[in-house]
Coordinates of C-alpha atoms in Angstrom, one line a residue:
X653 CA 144.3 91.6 97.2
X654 CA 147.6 90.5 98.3
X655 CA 150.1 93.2 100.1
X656 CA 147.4 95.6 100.2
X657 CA 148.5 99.3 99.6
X658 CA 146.8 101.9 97.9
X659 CA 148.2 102.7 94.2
X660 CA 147.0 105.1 91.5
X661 CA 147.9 107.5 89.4
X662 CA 147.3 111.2 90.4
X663 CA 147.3 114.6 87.8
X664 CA 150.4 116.3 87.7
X665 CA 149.4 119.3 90.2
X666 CA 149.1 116.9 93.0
X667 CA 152.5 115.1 93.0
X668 CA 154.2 116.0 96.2
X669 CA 157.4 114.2 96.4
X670 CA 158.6 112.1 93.7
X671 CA 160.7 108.7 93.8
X672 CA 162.7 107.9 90.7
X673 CA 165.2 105.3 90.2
X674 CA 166.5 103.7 87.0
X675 CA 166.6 99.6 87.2
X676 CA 169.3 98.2 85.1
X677 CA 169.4 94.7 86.4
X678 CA 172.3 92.5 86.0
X679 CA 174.5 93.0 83.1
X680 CA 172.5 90.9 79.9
X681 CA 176.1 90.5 78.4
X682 CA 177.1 86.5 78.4
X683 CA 179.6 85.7 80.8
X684 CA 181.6 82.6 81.4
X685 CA 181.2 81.4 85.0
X686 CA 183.7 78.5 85.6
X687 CA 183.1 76.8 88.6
X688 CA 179.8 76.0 90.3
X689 CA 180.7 77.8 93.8
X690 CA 181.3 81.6 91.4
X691 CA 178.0 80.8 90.1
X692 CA 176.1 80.4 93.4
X693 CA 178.2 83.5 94.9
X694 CA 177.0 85.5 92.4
X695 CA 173.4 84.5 92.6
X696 CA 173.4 85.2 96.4
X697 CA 174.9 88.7 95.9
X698 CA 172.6 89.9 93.2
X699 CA 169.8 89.5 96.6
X700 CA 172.0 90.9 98.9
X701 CA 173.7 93.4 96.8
X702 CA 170.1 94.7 95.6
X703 CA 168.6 94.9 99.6
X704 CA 171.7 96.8 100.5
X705 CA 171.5 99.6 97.5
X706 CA 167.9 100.4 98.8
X707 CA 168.1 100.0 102.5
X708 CA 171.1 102.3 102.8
X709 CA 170.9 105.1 100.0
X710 CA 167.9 104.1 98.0
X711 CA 167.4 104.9 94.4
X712 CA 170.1 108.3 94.3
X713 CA 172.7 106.0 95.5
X714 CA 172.2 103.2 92.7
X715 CA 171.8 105.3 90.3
X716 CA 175.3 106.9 91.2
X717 CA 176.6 102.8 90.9
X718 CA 174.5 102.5 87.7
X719 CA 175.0 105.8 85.7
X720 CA 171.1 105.8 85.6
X721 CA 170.1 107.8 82.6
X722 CA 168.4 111.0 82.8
X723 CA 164.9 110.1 80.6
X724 CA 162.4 113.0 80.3
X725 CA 159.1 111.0 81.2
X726 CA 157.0 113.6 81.8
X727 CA 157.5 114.6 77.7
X728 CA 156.8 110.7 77.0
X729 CA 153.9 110.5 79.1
X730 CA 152.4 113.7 77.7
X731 CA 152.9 112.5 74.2
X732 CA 151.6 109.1 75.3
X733 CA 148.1 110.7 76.6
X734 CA 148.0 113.1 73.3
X735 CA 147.7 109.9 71.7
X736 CA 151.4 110.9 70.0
X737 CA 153.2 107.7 70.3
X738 CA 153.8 104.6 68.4
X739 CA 151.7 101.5 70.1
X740 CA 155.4 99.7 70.5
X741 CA 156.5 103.3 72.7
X742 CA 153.8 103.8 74.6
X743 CA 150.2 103.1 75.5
X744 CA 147.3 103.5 78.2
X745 CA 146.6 100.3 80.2
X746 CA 144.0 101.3 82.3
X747 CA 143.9 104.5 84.0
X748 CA 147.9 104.2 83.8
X749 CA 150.3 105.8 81.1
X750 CA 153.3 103.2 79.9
X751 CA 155.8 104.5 78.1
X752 CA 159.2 102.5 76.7
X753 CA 162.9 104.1 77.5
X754 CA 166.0 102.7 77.9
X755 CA 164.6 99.6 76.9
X756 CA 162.1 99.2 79.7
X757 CA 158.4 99.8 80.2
X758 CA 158.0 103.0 82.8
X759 CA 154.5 103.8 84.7
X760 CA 153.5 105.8 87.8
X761 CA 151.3 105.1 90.5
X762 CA 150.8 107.0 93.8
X763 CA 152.2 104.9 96.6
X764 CA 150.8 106.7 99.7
X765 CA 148.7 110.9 99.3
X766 CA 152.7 112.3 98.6
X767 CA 155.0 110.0 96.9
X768 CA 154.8 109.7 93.4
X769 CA 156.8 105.8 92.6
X770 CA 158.3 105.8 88.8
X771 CA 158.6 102.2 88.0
X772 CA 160.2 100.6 85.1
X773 CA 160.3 97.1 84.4
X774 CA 161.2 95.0 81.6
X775 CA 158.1 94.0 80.0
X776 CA 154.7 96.1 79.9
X777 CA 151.1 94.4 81.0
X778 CA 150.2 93.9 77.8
X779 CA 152.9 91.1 76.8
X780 CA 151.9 89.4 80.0
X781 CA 148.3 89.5 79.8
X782 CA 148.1 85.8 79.0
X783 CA 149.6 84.8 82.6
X784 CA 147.1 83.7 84.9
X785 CA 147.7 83.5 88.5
X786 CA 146.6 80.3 90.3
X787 CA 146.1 78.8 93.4
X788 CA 145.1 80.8 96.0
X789 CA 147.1 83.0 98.3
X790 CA 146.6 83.4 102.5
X791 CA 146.3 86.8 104.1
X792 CA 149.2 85.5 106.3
X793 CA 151.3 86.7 103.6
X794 CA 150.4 90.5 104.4
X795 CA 151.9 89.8 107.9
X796 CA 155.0 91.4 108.5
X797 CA 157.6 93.3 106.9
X798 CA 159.8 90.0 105.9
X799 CA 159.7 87.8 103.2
X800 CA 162.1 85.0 102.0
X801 CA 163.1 85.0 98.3
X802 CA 163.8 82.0 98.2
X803 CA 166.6 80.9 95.3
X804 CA 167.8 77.9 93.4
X805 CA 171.7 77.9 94.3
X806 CA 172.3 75.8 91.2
X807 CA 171.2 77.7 89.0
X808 CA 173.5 80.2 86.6
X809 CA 171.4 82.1 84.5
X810 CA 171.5 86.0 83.8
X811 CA 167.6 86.2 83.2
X812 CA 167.2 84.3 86.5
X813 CA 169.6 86.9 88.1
X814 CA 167.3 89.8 86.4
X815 CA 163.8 88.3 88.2
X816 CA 165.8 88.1 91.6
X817 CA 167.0 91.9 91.2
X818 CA 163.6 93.0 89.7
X819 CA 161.7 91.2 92.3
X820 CA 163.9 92.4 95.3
X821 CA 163.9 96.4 94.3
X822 CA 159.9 96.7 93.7
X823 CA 159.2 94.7 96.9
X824 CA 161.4 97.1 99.3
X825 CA 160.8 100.4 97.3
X826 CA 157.0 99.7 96.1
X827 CA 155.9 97.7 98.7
X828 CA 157.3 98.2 102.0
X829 CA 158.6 94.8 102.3
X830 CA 162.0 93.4 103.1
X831 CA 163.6 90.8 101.2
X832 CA 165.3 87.9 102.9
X833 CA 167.9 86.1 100.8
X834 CA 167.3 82.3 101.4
X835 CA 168.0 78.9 99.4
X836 CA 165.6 76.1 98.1
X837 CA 168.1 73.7 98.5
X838 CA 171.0 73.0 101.0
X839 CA 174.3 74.0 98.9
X840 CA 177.6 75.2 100.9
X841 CA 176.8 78.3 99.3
X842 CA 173.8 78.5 101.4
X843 CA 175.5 78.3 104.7
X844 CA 173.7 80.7 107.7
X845 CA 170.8 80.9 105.3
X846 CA 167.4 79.7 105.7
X847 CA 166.2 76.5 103.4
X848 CA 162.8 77.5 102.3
X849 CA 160.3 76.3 99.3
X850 CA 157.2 76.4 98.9
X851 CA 156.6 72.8 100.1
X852 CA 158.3 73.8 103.5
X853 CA 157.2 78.0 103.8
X854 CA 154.5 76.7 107.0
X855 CA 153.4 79.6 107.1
X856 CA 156.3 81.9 106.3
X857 CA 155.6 84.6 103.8
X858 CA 157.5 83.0 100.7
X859 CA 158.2 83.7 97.2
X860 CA 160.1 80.8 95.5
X861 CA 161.7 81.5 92.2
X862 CA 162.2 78.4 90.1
X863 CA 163.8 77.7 86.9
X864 CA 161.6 75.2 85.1
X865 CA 158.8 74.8 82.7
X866 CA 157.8 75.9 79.1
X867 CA 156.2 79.0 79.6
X868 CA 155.8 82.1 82.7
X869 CA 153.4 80.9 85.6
X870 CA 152.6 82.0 89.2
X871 CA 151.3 80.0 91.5
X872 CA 149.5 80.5 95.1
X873 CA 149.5 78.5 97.3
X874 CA 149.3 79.3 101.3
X875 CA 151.6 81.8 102.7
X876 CA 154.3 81.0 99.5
X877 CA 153.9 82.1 95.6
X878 CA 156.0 79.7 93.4
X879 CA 157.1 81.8 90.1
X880 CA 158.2 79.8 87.2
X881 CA 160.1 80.0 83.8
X882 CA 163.2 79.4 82.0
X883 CA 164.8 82.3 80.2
X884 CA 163.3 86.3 79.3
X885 CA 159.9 84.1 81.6
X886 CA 161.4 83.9 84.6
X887 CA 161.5 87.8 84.2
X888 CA 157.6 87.9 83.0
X889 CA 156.4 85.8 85.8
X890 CA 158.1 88.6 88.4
X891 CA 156.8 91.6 86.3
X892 CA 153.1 89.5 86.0
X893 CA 153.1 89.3 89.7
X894 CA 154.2 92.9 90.4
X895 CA 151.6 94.7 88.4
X896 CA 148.8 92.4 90.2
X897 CA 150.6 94.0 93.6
X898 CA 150.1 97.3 92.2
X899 CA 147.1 97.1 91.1
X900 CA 148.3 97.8 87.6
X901 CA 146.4 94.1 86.4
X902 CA 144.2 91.7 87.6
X903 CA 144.4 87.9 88.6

């Protein structure tokens, strides 16, 4: 198992400490972008911007920037065990609760013996159950704290921005793992950044976010995973490959 880290979910009476953010993304609203250097800009930032929020003030500081909505989970959750909920509002995956609020599928999952992790994303396992994940992925990957997300600067898409936010908050608050804005390309955007793919990771821990194909896919392969889709499944192949990290699915 990739990024190895213990994950469960624990009975109320032995949550400790409780971390609790509300992920809003990138604005969905369609915005006209008119030359191709505001485009990349705003690509790179929605990394930087994201590593920033969480390595200096974590999830009480975004939610200050985001007006994070107060959500009583605990109620939903409660309902969603008492078998009280709509299948499209909540449901048990697993040993784990989902529940949909705000317009995003919440969970929780033990993230060390004290910390309870709340974690909503944008679609729940059960829309994303017919993703496979292929290839095969080395345990070099585990090594170190760093890893380039590595990003198409040509490409202008608010979904794509989503998966790059989505991506970039679970891996530093879930995962203990640092996020380094890079490019696929050379661009002038991309200047004092590192040009990584997947062809050229050797042996860099790399995950390569590409805009292309016909339906969500994740791929393996080395020290680099390649996620792939066009639209809302740019966003499912992020959320496919974070519940495998937490344990949430399987390959």
């Amino acid at each position: 198992m990739l990024m190895e880290e213990s994950v469960q979910q624990k009975p109320a009476a032995e949550k400790e400490e409780i971390e609790d953010w509300t992920f809003e993304g990138v604005n969905l609203e369609e915005k006209k972008v008119t030359t191709r250097e505001t485009r990349n800009i705003l690509i790179i930032l929605a990394v930087i911007v994201g590593i920033f929020l969480l390595t200096f003030g974590g999830a009480s500081l975004y939610n200050k920037v985001t007006g994070g909505t107060v959500i009583d989970l605990e109620g939903l959750h409660s309902k969603n065990l008492e078998g009280e909920l709509d299948e499209k509002e909540g449901y048990l995956y697993g040993e784990f609760s989902f529940v949909k609020a705000d317009g995003l599928w919440w969970t929780e999952i033990m993230k060390n013996e004290n910390t309870l992790l709340r974690i909503p994303l944008h679609f729940g396992p059960k829309e994303l159950e017919e993703i496979k994940i292929e290839g095969l992925l080395s345990q070099k990957f585990n090594q170190g704290e760093d890893v380039f997300v590595a990003i198409d600067p040509n490409v202008a898409d608010k979904y794509y921005s989503l998966a790059i936010s989505e991506l970039s908050f679970n891996m530093v608050k879930g995962m203990n793992r640092f996020p380094i804005g890079s490019c696929t390309t050379e661009d002038t955007i991309c200047e004092n950044r590192t040009i990584i793919n997947c062809d050229t990771s050797q042996g860099r821990p790399t995950v390569q976010l590409a805009s292309e194909g016909n339906q969500p896919r994740v791929q393996f392969s080395g020290t680099c995973i390649k996620l792939s889709g066009q639209g809302p499944d740019i966003v499912k192949a992020v959320d496919r490959l974070l519940y495998l990290w937490y344990r949430i699915m399987i390959e």
